[in-house]
């Protein structure tokens, strides 16, 4: 969901030639699969494209390649830190949402609350994009 939302915001901002968007999980459970059916349904209602997105597992190269590596929850953040070693550019999506009532983005796969997750992801992506735009303009 976060990849589709952020990719959509980047495209709307006309920055797809300057910002690369990708996502990967710390586990290999759904590698090669499209987003969850509930996520696809929600994205369709919001008119956010998700075609071409498939799950993959994060690699050490990802941690070297990307300027921002954003985790959805503290468990994944710990896993990324263990993989990254000395990398310090790791953060949580909720770090960009100062008024978030939770530190972890809930997993709608388990909660079923896709709309709540979308609202949090949307706010985080909006704030992250604002930060990146400021850096690009700076």
Coordinates of C-alpha atoms in Angstrom, one line a residue:
X1 CA 0.0 0.0 0.0
X2 CA 2.7 2.5 1.0
X3 CA 4.6 1.9 -2.3
X4 CA 1.5 2.6 -4.4
X5 CA 0.5 5.6 -2.4
X6 CA 4.0 7.2 -2.4
X7 CA 4.5 6.4 -6.1
X8 CA 1.2 8.1 -6.9
X9 CA 2.1 11.2 -4.8
X10 CA 5.5 11.4 -6.5
X11 CA 3.9 11.2 -9.9
X12 CA 1.3 13.8 -9.1
X13 CA 4.2 16.1 -8.0
X14 CA 5.9 15.5 -11.3
X15 CA 9.0 14.1 -9.6
X16 CA 9.0 10.5 -10.9
X17 CA 12.2 11.3 -12.8
X18 CA 14.0 12.4 -9.6
X19 CA 12.6 10.1 -7.0
X20 CA 12.7 6.3 -7.2
X21 CA 10.1 4.4 -5.2
X22 CA 10.3 0.7 -4.3
X23 CA 9.2 -1.5 -1.4
X24 CA 10.3 -4.8 0.1
X25 CA 9.5 -6.9 3.1
X26 CA 11.9 -8.2 5.7
X27 CA 10.4 -11.7 5.3
X28 CA 9.9 -13.8 2.2
X29 CA 6.3 -14.9 2.8
X30 CA 4.6 -13.2 -0.1
X31 CA 7.5 -12.8 -2.6
X32 CA 6.2 -12.4 -6.2
X33 CA 2.6 -11.8 -5.1
X34 CA 0.6 -8.6 -5.8
X35 CA -0.7 -6.5 -2.9
X36 CA -3.4 -8.1 -0.6
X37 CA -6.9 -8.1 -2.2
X38 CA -8.1 -5.7 0.5
X39 CA -5.3 -3.3 -0.3
X40 CA -6.0 -3.5 -4.1
X41 CA -9.7 -2.8 -3.5
X42 CA -8.9 0.2 -1.4
X43 CA -6.4 1.6 -3.8
X44 CA -8.9 1.1 -6.7
X45 CA -11.5 3.1 -4.8
X46 CA -8.9 5.9 -4.2
X47 CA -7.8 5.6 -7.9
X48 CA -4.3 4.9 -7.0
X49 CA -2.5 2.5 -9.4
X50 CA -1.0 -0.6 -8.0
X51 CA -0.3 -2.7 -11.2
X52 CA 3.2 -4.0 -11.4
X53 CA 3.8 -4.0 -7.7
X54 CA 4.8 -7.4 -6.3
X55 CA 6.3 -8.4 -3.0
X56 CA 10.0 -8.9 -2.7
X57 CA 12.5 -9.3 0.1
X58 CA 14.8 -6.4 1.1
X59 CA 18.5 -6.8 0.4
X60 CA 21.7 -5.2 1.7
X61 CA 22.0 -3.5 -1.7
X62 CA 18.6 -1.8 -1.0
X63 CA 20.1 -0.3 2.2
X64 CA 23.1 1.0 0.3
X65 CA 21.1 2.3 -2.7
X66 CA 18.2 4.2 -1.3
X67 CA 18.4 7.6 0.6
X68 CA 15.4 6.7 2.7
X69 CA 14.6 3.2 4.0
X70 CA 11.2 3.5 5.8
X71 CA 9.8 0.7 7.9
X72 CA 6.1 0.3 8.8
X73 CA 6.7 -0.9 12.3
X74 CA 9.4 -1.4 15.0
X75 CA 9.7 -5.1 14.3
X76 CA 10.7 -4.5 10.7
X77 CA 12.9 -1.6 11.8
X78 CA 14.8 -4.0 14.1
X79 CA 15.2 -6.5 11.3
X80 CA 16.4 -3.8 8.9
X81 CA 18.9 -2.5 11.5
X82 CA 20.3 -6.0 11.9
X83 CA 20.7 -6.3 8.2
X84 CA 22.1 -2.8 7.7
X85 CA 24.8 -3.0 10.4
X86 CA 26.1 0.6 10.6
X87 CA 23.5 2.2 8.3
X88 CA 21.7 5.1 10.0
X89 CA 19.2 6.2 7.4
X90 CA 16.5 3.9 8.7
X91 CA 13.2 5.3 10.1
X92 CA 9.6 4.6 10.7
X93 CA 6.8 6.0 8.4
X94 CA 5.2 7.3 11.6
X95 CA 8.3 9.4 12.3
X96 CA 6.9 11.8 9.6
X97 CA 3.4 12.0 11.3
X98 CA 3.9 13.9 14.5
X99 CA 0.3 13.5 15.6
X100 CA 0.1 9.8 14.9
X101 CA -1.6 8.0 17.7
X102 CA 0.5 4.8 17.1
X103 CA 4.2 4.2 16.5
X104 CA 3.6 1.2 14.2
X105 CA 1.5 1.2 11.0
X106 CA -1.0 -1.6 11.7
X107 CA -0.9 -4.5 9.3
X108 CA -4.3 -4.6 7.6
X109 CA -3.6 -8.3 6.6
X110 CA -4.3 -9.0 10.3
X111 CA -6.5 -6.1 11.4
X112 CA -8.7 -5.9 8.3
X113 CA -8.9 -2.1 8.7
X114 CA -7.5 -1.0 5.4
X115 CA -9.0 2.5 5.6
X116 CA -7.3 3.3 8.9
X117 CA -4.0 2.0 7.5
X118 CA -4.5 4.1 4.4
X119 CA -5.1 7.3 6.4
X120 CA -1.9 6.7 8.3
X121 CA 0.1 5.7 5.2
X122 CA -1.2 8.7 3.3
X123 CA -0.3 11.2 6.0
X124 CA 3.2 9.6 6.3
X125 CA 3.8 9.6 2.5
X126 CA 2.6 13.2 2.2
X127 CA 5.0 14.4 4.9
X128 CA 7.9 12.3 3.6
X129 CA 7.4 13.7 0.1
X130 CA 7.4 17.2 1.6
X131 CA 10.7 16.5 3.3
X132 CA 12.3 15.1 0.1
X133 CA 11.0 18.0 -2.0
X134 CA 12.5 20.5 0.5
X135 CA 15.9 18.6 0.2
X136 CA 15.7 18.6 -3.6
X137 CA 14.9 22.4 -3.7
X138 CA 17.4 23.1 -1.0

